[in-house]
XYZ file of C-alpha atoms in Angstrom:
278
model
C 35.981 -49.201 -19.575
C 36.114 -46.648 -22.603
C 38.827 -47.519 -24.674
C 40.405 -44.539 -25.713
C 42.113 -45.803 -28.594
C 42.491 -44.621 -32.496
C 42.787 -47.933 -33.969
C 43.607 -48.511 -38.158
C 41.712 -51.730 -39.714
C 42.390 -53.164 -43.055
C 39.794 -53.449 -45.430
C 41.279 -56.597 -47.290
C 38.348 -59.149 -47.218
C 41.113 -61.628 -45.701
C 41.048 -59.377 -41.981
C 36.900 -58.783 -41.964
C 37.210 -62.180 -38.704
C 39.977 -60.274 -37.086
C 37.102 -57.379 -36.215
C 33.794 -58.714 -36.240
C 32.006 -57.250 -32.809
C 36.033 -54.852 -31.684
C 33.494 -51.750 -32.113
C 31.599 -53.430 -28.931
C 34.866 -55.282 -27.234
C 36.553 -51.895 -27.778
C 33.844 -49.145 -26.982
C 34.431 -45.910 -27.179
C 38.073 -46.863 -29.525
C 38.126 -44.647 -33.369
C 38.645 -46.474 -35.951
C 40.284 -46.141 -39.464
C 39.798 -48.999 -43.005
C 43.038 -48.929 -45.488
C 45.527 -50.171 -46.943
C 47.991 -51.847 -45.240
C 50.637 -49.826 -46.523
C 48.678 -46.704 -45.359
C 47.689 -47.927 -41.869
C 51.638 -47.749 -41.681
C 52.417 -44.138 -41.973
C 49.625 -43.662 -39.896
C 50.734 -44.832 -37.789
C 53.783 -43.722 -37.717
C 52.261 -39.756 -37.380
C 50.974 -40.894 -34.378
C 47.325 -40.273 -34.974
C 46.793 -44.540 -34.863
C 47.704 -45.886 -31.186
C 47.374 -49.433 -33.017
C 47.135 -50.944 -36.949
C 47.288 -54.106 -38.855
C 50.024 -53.195 -40.558
C 52.390 -55.001 -42.582
C 55.027 -57.177 -41.091
C 57.574 -55.625 -43.387
C 56.711 -52.041 -42.222
C 56.831 -53.273 -38.027
C 60.508 -54.543 -38.650
C 61.224 -51.032 -40.543
C 59.982 -49.110 -37.959
C 59.225 -51.030 -34.496
C 62.716 -49.844 -32.429
C 62.414 -46.237 -33.758
C 58.510 -45.557 -32.537
C 59.194 -48.048 -29.486
C 56.149 -50.424 -31.484
C 55.319 -53.820 -29.366
C 53.101 -56.491 -31.105
C 50.258 -58.038 -29.530
C 50.623 -61.754 -29.305
C 48.355 -64.643 -30.542
C 46.887 -63.106 -33.719
C 48.456 -61.821 -36.860
C 47.694 -62.506 -40.192
C 49.487 -65.102 -42.194
C 49.575 -68.531 -44.254
C 51.446 -72.385 -44.280
C 50.563 -73.099 -47.565
C 48.805 -70.796 -51.082
C 47.243 -68.338 -49.716
C 45.960 -67.130 -52.898
C 45.406 -63.488 -52.794
C 49.458 -63.147 -52.894
C 49.957 -63.055 -55.855
C 53.555 -63.870 -58.571
C 52.734 -63.208 -62.622
C 55.079 -63.043 -64.869
C 55.679 -62.787 -68.621
C 59.096 -64.434 -68.717
C 60.267 -67.349 -66.486
C 60.884 -66.363 -62.873
C 64.507 -66.018 -63.162
C 65.067 -63.754 -66.477
C 63.169 -61.286 -64.430
C 63.784 -57.913 -65.242
C 61.320 -55.163 -64.895
C 58.931 -55.641 -61.918
C 55.391 -53.478 -61.691
C 54.200 -53.970 -57.204
C 51.391 -52.496 -56.370
C 50.943 -50.085 -53.561
C 48.820 -52.146 -51.484
C 51.536 -53.575 -48.422
C 54.714 -53.425 -48.608
C 55.381 -57.117 -47.055
C 54.647 -58.916 -49.651
C 56.545 -56.447 -51.773
C 59.581 -57.254 -49.501
C 59.331 -60.785 -50.055
C 58.709 -61.635 -53.153
C 62.126 -59.331 -53.984
C 63.738 -62.252 -51.080
C 61.585 -65.188 -52.870
C 63.330 -64.112 -56.241
C 66.846 -63.068 -55.376
C 67.658 -66.794 -52.764
C 65.699 -68.491 -55.273
C 66.552 -67.597 -58.755
C 68.995 -65.459 -57.964
C 67.520 -62.343 -59.535
C 67.529 -58.648 -58.125
C 64.570 -56.893 -60.514
C 64.591 -53.051 -62.083
C 61.397 -52.410 -60.126
C 59.427 -49.955 -62.493
C 56.212 -48.689 -60.995
C 54.284 -48.708 -57.840
C 50.605 -50.744 -59.596
C 47.728 -47.809 -59.025
C 44.996 -49.531 -57.410
C 42.622 -49.113 -59.866
C 45.162 -50.685 -62.450
C 43.969 -53.497 -64.228
C 47.841 -55.765 -63.541
C 47.887 -56.829 -68.413
C 48.134 -52.768 -68.852
C 51.898 -53.307 -66.939
C 54.450 -53.272 -69.549
C 56.762 -54.825 -66.782
C 57.842 -58.312 -67.411
C 56.237 -59.073 -63.885
C 53.656 -58.063 -61.319
C 53.331 -58.208 -57.593
C 49.299 -57.978 -57.019
C 47.464 -58.274 -53.734
C 44.594 -58.230 -51.890
C 41.509 -58.670 -52.411
C 41.734 -58.764 -56.646
C 44.472 -61.314 -57.447
C 42.096 -63.609 -56.003
C 40.280 -62.686 -58.891
C 42.904 -62.228 -61.802
C 43.113 -64.114 -65.394
C 45.826 -65.838 -64.962
C 45.427 -67.280 -68.643
C 47.062 -64.512 -69.449
C 51.057 -64.784 -67.991
C 52.598 -67.724 -68.376
C 53.212 -68.448 -64.808
C 52.201 -67.659 -61.502
C 53.101 -67.797 -58.550
C 51.414 -67.490 -54.551
C 53.463 -65.766 -52.068
C 52.673 -68.008 -49.718
C 53.226 -71.929 -51.349
C 56.694 -71.220 -52.097
C 58.039 -69.071 -49.293
C 56.505 -72.623 -47.160
C 57.870 -74.538 -49.913
C 61.401 -72.686 -50.152
C 61.691 -72.942 -45.902
C 58.854 -75.033 -43.918
C 57.595 -72.723 -42.205
C 54.560 -70.070 -42.475
C 54.187 -66.587 -43.151
C 53.634 -63.758 -41.461
C 51.824 -61.111 -43.377
C 51.045 -58.349 -40.659
C 50.907 -58.149 -37.618
C 48.404 -56.052 -34.931
C 51.412 -53.330 -33.634
C 50.613 -50.142 -30.598
C 52.716 -47.921 -29.145
C 52.427 -49.547 -25.725
C 51.084 -45.706 -23.722
C 50.999 -44.974 -19.537
C 47.329 -46.790 -18.380
C 47.147 -48.681 -21.451
C 46.710 -52.588 -20.490
C 48.336 -54.487 -23.151
C 47.555 -57.945 -21.430
C 43.879 -57.255 -21.513
C 43.849 -55.347 -25.097
C 45.108 -59.004 -26.064
C 42.499 -60.733 -25.055
C 39.762 -58.894 -26.779
C 41.727 -58.915 -30.447
C 41.787 -62.343 -29.764
C 38.023 -62.578 -28.622
C 37.575 -60.917 -31.806
C 39.137 -63.280 -33.764
C 37.559 -65.327 -32.276
C 34.355 -63.762 -33.362
C 35.472 -63.861 -36.323
C 35.871 -67.255 -37.288
C 33.089 -68.860 -36.187
C 30.725 -66.008 -38.091
C 32.776 -67.191 -40.886
C 29.634 -68.109 -42.951
C 27.939 -64.566 -42.756
C 30.953 -62.268 -43.461
C 31.375 -65.030 -46.528
C 27.698 -64.720 -47.238
C 27.708 -60.716 -46.973
C 31.067 -60.461 -48.843
C 30.112 -62.927 -51.630
C 28.380 -60.840 -54.327
C 30.753 -57.629 -54.136
C 33.984 -61.003 -54.343
C 32.357 -62.145 -56.740
C 32.936 -64.945 -55.072
C 30.830 -68.367 -54.309
C 30.792 -68.521 -50.053
C 32.060 -72.070 -50.661
C 34.916 -70.513 -51.735
C 35.386 -68.140 -49.780
C 34.536 -70.067 -47.061
C 37.507 -71.771 -47.639
C 39.582 -69.198 -47.916
C 38.811 -67.465 -44.817
C 39.634 -70.934 -43.047
C 41.985 -72.786 -44.492
C 43.662 -70.322 -46.311
C 44.781 -67.481 -43.868
C 45.681 -68.217 -40.531
C 45.118 -65.911 -38.418
C 47.406 -67.520 -35.073
C 50.052 -65.764 -34.457
C 52.426 -68.266 -32.311
C 56.673 -69.685 -32.463
C 56.462 -70.923 -35.862
C 54.981 -68.232 -36.846
C 57.175 -65.799 -34.911
C 59.936 -68.255 -36.536
C 58.469 -67.753 -39.710
C 58.891 -63.899 -38.896
C 62.807 -64.229 -37.659
C 63.325 -65.765 -40.925
C 61.971 -63.741 -43.392
C 63.581 -60.771 -41.149
C 67.076 -62.012 -41.118
C 66.783 -62.303 -45.032
C 65.324 -58.698 -45.503
C 67.834 -57.737 -44.051
C 70.325 -59.496 -45.494
C 69.070 -57.955 -48.757
C 68.735 -54.198 -46.278
C 65.207 -54.902 -47.022
C 65.276 -54.238 -43.239
C 67.341 -52.936 -40.640
C 69.767 -56.019 -40.013
C 69.614 -57.365 -36.710
C 66.414 -55.428 -36.025
C 64.758 -56.501 -33.488
C 61.275 -56.154 -31.872
C 59.356 -56.651 -28.687
C 55.826 -58.951 -28.437
C 53.553 -56.753 -26.331
C 53.289 -58.571 -22.205
C 56.210 -60.146 -23.081
C 59.536 -59.292 -21.686
C 61.181 -61.490 -24.463
C 62.689 -59.711 -27.000
C 62.457 -61.498 -30.919
C 66.574 -61.308 -32.471
C 66.164 -61.249 -35.841
C 69.663 -62.540 -35.570
């Protein structure tokens, strides 16, 4: 079968197991690698048919663009995630000016939801911190940093550090879903078969995590064991009932702050069930 699809892949380390061997499982597909936020924009424009996009962008756009989420596979965490961190020079309740990493809009929304819900503050967003600019150079009270560079930061230059996966789980008791596979349904596309291929790729990636870790270790200046622990224990690639509950709760809280449409709903591919945030 020839898969005539344009597929967007996240370029971060935590996404590598998701597309291990995907080019062989989906022959004929075209692959584009980019930041999560940019993949969301490219999916909206119609440049992509399927992409791993920030969950907040999925919630914002699912109704407008008729997206469906592929069940069973996502990028999330049920505890410390290590690659999404809020670094602050002041107590969290005293944050007034916040700089945000440009890489992922979900982490930005999660940070704002947590700061308001737990600490009662809604900081002024003073800038997006571009990729390549050291967080310690920001003049903000606090900086949200995501992705690979969050794993390598000199945290001792900040007074407080919050791992966003950990603090969400401590607050809610649920996993957090950072990104989902979003697809634009179209004639001739079999979502059941596509979902099976995506799950196969995920399973192959996790089986080959030692190889991924060995190849990635020099680039990220992390040991093979550190990367293996990160991929196998800190990142979750499941999208089941617990993850869906976490996504619903996030949608509700983000909707109350105007970060996603209040009462937004979305559809899981190959299912007639519609999930609502309220």
